[in-house]
Coordinates of C-alpha atoms and ligand atoms in Angstrom, one line a residue:
X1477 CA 100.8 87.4 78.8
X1478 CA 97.9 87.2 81.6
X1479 CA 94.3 87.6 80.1
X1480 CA 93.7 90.0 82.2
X1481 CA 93.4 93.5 81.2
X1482 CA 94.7 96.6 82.8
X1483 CA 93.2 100.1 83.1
X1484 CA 95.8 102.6 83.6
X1485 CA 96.6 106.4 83.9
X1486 CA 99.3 107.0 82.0
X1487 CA 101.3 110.7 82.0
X1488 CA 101.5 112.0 78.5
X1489 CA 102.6 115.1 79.2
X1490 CA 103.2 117.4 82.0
X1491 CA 100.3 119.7 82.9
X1492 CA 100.0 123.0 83.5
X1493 CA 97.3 124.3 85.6
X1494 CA 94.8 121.7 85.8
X1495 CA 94.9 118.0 84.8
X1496 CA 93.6 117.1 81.3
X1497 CA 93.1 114.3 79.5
X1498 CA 96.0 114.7 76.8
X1499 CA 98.2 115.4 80.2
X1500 CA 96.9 111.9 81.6
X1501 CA 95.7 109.3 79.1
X1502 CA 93.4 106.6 80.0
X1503 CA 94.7 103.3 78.4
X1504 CA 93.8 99.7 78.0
X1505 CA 97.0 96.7 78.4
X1506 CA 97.5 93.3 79.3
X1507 CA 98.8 92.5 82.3
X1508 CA 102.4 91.3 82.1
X1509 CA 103.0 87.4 83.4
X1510 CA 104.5 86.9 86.8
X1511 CA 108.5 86.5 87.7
X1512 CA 109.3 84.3 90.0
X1513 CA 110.1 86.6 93.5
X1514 CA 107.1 89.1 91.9
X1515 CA 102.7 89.0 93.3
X1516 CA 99.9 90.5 91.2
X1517 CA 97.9 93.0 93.1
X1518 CA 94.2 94.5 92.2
X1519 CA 94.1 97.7 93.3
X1520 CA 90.8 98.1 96.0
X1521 CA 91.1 101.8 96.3
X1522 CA 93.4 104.9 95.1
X1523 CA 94.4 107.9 97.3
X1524 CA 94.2 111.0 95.6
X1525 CA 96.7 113.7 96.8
X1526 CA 97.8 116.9 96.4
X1527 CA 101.6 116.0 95.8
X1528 CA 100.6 114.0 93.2
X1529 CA 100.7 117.2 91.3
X1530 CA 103.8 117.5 92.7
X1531 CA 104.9 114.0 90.7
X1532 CA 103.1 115.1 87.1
X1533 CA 105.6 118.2 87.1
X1534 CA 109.5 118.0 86.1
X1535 CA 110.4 119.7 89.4
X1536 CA 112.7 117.8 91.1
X1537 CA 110.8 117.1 94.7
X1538 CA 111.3 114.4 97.4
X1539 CA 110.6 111.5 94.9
X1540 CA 111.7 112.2 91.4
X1541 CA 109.1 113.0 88.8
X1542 CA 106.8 110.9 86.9
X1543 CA 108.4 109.7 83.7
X1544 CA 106.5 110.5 80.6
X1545 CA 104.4 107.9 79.6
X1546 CA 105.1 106.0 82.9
X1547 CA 101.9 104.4 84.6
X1548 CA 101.0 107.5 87.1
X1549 CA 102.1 107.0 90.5
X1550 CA 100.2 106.6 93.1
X1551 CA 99.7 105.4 96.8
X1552 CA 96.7 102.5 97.0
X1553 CA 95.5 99.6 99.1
X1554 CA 95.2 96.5 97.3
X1555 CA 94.1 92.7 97.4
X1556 CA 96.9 90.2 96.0
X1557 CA 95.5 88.0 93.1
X1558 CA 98.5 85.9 92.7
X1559 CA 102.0 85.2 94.4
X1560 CA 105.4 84.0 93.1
X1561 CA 106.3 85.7 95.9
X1562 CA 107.3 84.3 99.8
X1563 CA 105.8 85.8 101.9
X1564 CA 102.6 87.6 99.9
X1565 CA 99.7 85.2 99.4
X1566 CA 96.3 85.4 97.2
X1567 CA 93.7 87.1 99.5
X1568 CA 96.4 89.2 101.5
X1569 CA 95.8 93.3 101.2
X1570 CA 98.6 95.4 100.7
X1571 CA 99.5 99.0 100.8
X1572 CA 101.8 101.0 98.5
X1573 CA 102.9 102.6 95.6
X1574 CA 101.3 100.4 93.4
X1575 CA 100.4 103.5 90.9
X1576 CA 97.1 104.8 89.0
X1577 CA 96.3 101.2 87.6
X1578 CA 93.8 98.7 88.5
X1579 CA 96.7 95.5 88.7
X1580 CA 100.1 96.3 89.8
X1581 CA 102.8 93.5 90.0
X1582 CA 104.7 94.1 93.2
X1583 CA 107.9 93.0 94.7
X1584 CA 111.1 91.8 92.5
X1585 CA 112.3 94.4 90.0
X1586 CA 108.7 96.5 90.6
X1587 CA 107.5 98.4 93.4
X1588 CA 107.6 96.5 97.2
X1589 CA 104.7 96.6 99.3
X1590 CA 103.7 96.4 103.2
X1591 CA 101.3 93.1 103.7
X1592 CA 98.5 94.6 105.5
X1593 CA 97.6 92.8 109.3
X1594 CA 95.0 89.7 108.7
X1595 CA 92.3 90.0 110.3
X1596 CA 91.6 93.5 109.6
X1597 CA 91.7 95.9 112.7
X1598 CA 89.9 98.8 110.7
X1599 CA 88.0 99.0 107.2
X1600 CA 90.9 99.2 104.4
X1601 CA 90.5 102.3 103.3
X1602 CA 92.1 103.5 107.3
X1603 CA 95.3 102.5 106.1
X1604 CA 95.3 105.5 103.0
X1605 CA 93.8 108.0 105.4
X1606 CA 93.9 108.4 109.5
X1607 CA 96.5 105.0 109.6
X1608 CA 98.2 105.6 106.7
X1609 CA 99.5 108.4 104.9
X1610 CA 97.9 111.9 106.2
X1611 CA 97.4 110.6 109.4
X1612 CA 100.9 109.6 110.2
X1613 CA 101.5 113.0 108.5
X1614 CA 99.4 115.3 110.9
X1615 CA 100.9 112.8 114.2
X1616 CA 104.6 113.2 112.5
X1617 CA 104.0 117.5 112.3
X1618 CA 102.4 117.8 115.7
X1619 CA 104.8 115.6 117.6
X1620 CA 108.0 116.3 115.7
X1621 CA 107.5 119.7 115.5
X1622 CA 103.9 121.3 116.7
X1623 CA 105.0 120.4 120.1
X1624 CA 101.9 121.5 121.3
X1625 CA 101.8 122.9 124.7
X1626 CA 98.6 123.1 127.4
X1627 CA 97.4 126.7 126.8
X1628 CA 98.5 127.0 122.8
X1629 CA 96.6 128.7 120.0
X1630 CA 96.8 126.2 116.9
X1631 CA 95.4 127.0 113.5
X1632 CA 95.3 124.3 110.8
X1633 CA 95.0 125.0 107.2
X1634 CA 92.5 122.9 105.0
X1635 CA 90.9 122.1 108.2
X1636 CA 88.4 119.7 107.2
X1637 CA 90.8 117.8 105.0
X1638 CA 92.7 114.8 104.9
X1639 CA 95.4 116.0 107.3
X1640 CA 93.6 118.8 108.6
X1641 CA 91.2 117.2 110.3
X1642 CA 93.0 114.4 112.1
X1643 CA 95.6 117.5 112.7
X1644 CA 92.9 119.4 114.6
X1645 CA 91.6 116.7 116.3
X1646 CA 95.1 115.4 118.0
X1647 CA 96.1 119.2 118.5
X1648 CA 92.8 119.6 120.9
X1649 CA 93.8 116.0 122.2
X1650 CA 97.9 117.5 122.7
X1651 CA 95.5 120.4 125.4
X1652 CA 95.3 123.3 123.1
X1653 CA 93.3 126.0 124.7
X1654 CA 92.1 126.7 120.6
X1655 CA 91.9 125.0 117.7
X1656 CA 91.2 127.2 114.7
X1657 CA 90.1 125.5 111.6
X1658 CA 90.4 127.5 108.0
X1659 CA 88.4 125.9 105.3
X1660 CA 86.3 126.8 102.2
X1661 CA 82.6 127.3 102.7
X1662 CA 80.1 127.7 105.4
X1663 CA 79.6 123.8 105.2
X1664 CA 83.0 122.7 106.1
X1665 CA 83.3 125.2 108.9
X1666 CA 80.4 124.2 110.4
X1667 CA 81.7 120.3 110.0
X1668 CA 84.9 121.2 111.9
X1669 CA 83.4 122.9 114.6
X1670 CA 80.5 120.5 115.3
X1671 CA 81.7 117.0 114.1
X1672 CA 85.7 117.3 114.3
X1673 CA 85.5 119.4 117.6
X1674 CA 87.5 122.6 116.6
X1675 CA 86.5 125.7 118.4
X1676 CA 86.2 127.8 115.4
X1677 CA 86.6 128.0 111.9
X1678 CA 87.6 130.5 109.4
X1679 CA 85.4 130.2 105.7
X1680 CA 88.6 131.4 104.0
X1681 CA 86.4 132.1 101.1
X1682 CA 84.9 134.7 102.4
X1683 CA 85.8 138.4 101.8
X1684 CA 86.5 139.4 105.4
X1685 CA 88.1 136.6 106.3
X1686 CA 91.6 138.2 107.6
X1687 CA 89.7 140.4 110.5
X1688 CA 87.7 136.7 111.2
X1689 CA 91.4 135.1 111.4
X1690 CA 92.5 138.0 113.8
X1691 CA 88.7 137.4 116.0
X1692 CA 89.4 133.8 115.9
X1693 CA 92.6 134.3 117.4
X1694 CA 92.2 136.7 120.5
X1695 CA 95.4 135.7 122.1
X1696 CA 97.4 135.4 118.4
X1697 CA 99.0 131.8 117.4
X1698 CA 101.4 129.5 119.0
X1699 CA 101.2 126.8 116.2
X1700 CA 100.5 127.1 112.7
X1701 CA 99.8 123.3 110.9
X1702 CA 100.4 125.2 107.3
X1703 CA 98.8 123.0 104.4
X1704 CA 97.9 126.0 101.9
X1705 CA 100.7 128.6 102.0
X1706 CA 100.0 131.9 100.1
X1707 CA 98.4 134.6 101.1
X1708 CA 96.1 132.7 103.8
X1709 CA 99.7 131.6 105.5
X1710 CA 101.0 134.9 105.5
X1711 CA 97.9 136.2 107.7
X1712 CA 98.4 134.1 110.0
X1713 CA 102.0 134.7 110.1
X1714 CA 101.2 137.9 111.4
X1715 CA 99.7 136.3 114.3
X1716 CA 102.5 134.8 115.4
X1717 CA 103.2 134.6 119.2
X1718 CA 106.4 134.5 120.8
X1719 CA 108.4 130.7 120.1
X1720 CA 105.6 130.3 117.8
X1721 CA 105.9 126.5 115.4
X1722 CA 105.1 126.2 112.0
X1723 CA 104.5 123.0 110.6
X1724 CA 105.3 123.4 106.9
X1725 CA 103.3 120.2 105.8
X1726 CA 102.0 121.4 102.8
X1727 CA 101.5 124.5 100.2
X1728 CA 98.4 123.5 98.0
X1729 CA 97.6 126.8 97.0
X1730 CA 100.6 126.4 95.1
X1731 CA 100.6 122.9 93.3
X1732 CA 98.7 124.4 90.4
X1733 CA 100.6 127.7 89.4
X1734 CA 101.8 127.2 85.9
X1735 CA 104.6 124.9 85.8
X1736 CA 103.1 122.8 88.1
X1737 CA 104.6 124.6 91.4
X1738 CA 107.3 126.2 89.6
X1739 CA 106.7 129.9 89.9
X1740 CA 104.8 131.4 92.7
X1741 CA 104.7 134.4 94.6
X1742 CA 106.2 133.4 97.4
X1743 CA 105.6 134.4 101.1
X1744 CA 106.1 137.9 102.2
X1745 CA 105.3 137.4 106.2
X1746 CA 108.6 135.3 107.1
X1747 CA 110.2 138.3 108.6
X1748 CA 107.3 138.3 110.9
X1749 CA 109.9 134.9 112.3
X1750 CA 112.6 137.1 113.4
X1751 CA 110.5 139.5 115.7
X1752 CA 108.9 136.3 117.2
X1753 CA 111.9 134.4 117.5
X1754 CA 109.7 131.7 115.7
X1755 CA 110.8 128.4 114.2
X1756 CA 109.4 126.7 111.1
X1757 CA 110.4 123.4 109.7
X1758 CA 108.8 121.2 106.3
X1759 CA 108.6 117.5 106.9
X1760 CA 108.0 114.7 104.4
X1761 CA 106.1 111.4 105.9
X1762 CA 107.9 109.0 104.2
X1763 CA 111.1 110.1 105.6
X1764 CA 110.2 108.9 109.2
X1765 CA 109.2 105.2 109.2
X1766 CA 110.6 105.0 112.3
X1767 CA 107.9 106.9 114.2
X1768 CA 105.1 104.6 111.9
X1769 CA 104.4 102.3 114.4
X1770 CA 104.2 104.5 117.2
X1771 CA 102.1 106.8 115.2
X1772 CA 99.6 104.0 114.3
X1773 CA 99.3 103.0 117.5
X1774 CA 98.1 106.2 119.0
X1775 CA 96.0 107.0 115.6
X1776 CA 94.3 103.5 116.1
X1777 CA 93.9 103.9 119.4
X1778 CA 92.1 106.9 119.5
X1779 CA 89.8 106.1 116.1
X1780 CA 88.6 102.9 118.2
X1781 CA 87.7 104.7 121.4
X1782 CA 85.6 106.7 119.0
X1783 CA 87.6 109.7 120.1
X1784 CA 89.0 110.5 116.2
X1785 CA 86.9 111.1 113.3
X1786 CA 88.0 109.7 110.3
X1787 CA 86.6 111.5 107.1
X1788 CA 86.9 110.1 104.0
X1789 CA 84.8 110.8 100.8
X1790 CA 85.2 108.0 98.2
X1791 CA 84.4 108.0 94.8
X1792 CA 83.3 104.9 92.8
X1793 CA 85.0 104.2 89.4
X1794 CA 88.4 104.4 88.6
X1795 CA 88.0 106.4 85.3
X1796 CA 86.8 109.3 87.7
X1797 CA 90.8 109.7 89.0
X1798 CA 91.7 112.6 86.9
X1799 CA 88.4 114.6 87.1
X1800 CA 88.5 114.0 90.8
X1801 CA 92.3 115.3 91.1
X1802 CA 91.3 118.5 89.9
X1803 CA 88.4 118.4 92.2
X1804 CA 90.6 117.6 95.0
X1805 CA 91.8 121.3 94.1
X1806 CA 88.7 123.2 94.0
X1807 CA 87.9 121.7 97.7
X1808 CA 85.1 119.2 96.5
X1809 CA 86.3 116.3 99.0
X1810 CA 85.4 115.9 103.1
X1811 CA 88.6 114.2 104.8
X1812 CA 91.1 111.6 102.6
X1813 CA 89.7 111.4 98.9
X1814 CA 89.7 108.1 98.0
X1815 CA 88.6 106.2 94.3
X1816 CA 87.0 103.4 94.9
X1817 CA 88.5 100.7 92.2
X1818 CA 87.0 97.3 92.6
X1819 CA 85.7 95.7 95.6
X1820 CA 87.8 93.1 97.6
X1821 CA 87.4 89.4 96.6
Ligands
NAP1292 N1 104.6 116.8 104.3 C1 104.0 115.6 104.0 O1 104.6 114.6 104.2 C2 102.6 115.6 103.6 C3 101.8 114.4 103.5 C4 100.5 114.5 103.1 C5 99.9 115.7 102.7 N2 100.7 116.8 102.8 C6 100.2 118.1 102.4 O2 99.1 118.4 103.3 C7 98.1 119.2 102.7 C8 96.8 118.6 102.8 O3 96.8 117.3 102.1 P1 95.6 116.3 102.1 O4 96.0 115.1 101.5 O5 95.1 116.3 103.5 O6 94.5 117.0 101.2 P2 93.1 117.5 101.7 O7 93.3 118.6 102.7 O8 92.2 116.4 102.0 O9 92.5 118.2 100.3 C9 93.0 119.4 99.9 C10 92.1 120.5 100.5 O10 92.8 121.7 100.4 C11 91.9 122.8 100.2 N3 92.4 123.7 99.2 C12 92.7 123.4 97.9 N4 93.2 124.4 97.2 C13 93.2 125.4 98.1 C14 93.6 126.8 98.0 N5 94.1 127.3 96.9 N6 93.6 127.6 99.1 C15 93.1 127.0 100.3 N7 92.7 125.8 100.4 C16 92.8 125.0 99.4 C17 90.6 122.2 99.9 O11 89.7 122.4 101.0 P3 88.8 123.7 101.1 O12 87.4 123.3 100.7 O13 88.8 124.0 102.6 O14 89.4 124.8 100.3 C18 90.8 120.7 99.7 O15 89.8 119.9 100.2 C19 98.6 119.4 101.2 O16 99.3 120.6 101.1 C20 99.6 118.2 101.0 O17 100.5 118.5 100.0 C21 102.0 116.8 103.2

């Protein structure tokens, strides 16, 4: 066994409502020695998301769920210690599901990961956030199936969010005659306005906010970028315009209903499709490495021009994970949320 020890989130058992700490244990293990064909990797930073939720829960999704007392899954950048690997050398960052841990080994019989480009082209926590995972996700839904055309009304959900934001930002890029943002709090709405570029935005918190949805939205809604669901969807279902798109990226309004997405009340609006003559399709980003590089290269483009905002609020201290799951539910993070893990070597 390596001397070094290993901080890791392990799932216990499998929450319901909010994350505690008998749902996700804190533990303390050696870190196992190295197979030949296998790299040790410290984790740099950890991206907190929504689906992760998803995981903790026993509903089947797009990746299977977590295993009890499995190491917690997770998507994280990461700086290689150590290589018996070809190809993967000490200093090299990575990117990948290399779980809620401070070392993962990588490669042979363990997770694989993507060998990051050397030098650098943007600060490494890009590539969890507007070059890696909810970027590519807000470029996949607009392009794949936003379709934004000069002249559209677009409203994004959890505007001033992870995939929000960059979803707002490309939409207005795409010629959208109106971006409309919906997000919780004064704050954030005026951050989306002023900072991301939106031309309005909805406080969903606040009690009138279905006649500010229909005065936001004059000439009703061409494309919806959905990543809340509920009752705030079904509003703006009723907004619809003819041929409307609705980008089913995400329901988070959802994730935390008792059985951890299992039972919820479900939409009422979708009838409001069939008078439209509207179309709406889900998407999941890791389905469509294909379109990555293509992706990236527009995403980086744009964030190096200076024309996309990249948001990110990071949080030092990887004990903080669990506390700042839940947080990443009651709206306390700008942009991607990151943890901030060690810094690189
Ligand atoms: N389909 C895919 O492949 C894919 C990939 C990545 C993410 N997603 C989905 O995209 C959505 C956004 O993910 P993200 O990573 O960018 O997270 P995020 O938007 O950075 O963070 C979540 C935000 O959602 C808002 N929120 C939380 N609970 C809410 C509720 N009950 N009602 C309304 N708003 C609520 C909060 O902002 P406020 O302060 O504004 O409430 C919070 O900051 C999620 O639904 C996620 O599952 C999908």
């Amino acid at each position: 066994m390596s001397e070094l020890v290993n901080r890791a989130f392990r799932l216990r058992q499998r929450p319901v409502g909010r994350v505690t700490e008998k749902d996700l244990e804190l533990v303390t293990e050696s870190v196992p020695d190295l197979q030949p064909g296998q790299a040790l990797v410290r984790t740099l930073y950890l991206s907190l998301d929504p689906t992760n939720r998803i995981w903790m829960s026993e509903k089947p999704s797009y990746l299977p769920p977590v295993e009890i007392d499995a190491v917690m899954r997770g998507v994280a950048v990461g700086q290689v210690v150590e290589s018996r690997r070809d190809g993967v050398k000490p200093g090299d960052h990575v990117t990948g599901m290399l779980g809620w841990q401070e070392y993962a080994v990588v490669g042979d019989g363990a997770t694989d990961v993507t060998v990051l480009p050397d030098p650098l082209p943007a600060p490494v926590t890009a590539f969890l956030g507007v070059l890696g995972h909810t970027g590519i996700s807000a470029w996949l839904g607009l392009n794949n199936i936003g379709r934004v055309k000069p002249g559209d009304t677009v409203v994004v959900s959890a505007a001033a969010g992870a995939v929000g934001s960059v979803a707002g930002q490309l939409a207005k890029k795409y010629g959208a005659a109106r971006v409309v943002g919906l997000a919780g709090g004064e704050a954030k709405c005026r951050h989306v306005i002023e900072d991301l570029g939106f031309d309005d935005c909805v406080d969903y918190k606040r009690e009138d906010w279905r006649d500010r949805i229909d005065a936001a939205t004059p000439d009703g809604v061409d494309v919806d970028f959905e990543n809340v669901g509920g009752e705030i969807m079904d509003h703006v279902m009723s907004r619809l315009n003819l041929h409307a798109r609705i980008v089913l990226c995400g329901m988070i309004s959802q994730y935390n209903s008792d059985g951890g997405g299992d039972s919820w009340a479900g939409q009422r609006a979708i009838g409001e499709m069939i008078m439209t003559r509207s179309t709406m399709s889900g998407f999941v980003v890791l389905d469509h490495a294909d379109q990555f590089p293509a992706a990236i290269d527009e995403l980086a483009g744009l964030w190096a021009q200076g024309k996309l905002k990249a948001d990110e609020t990071v949080v030092e201290g990887f004990e903080q994970a669990r506390d700042e799951l839940n947080n990443l539910f009651d709206g306390r993070n700008t942009g991607k949320l990151l943890i901030k893990v060690a810094d690189p070597g």
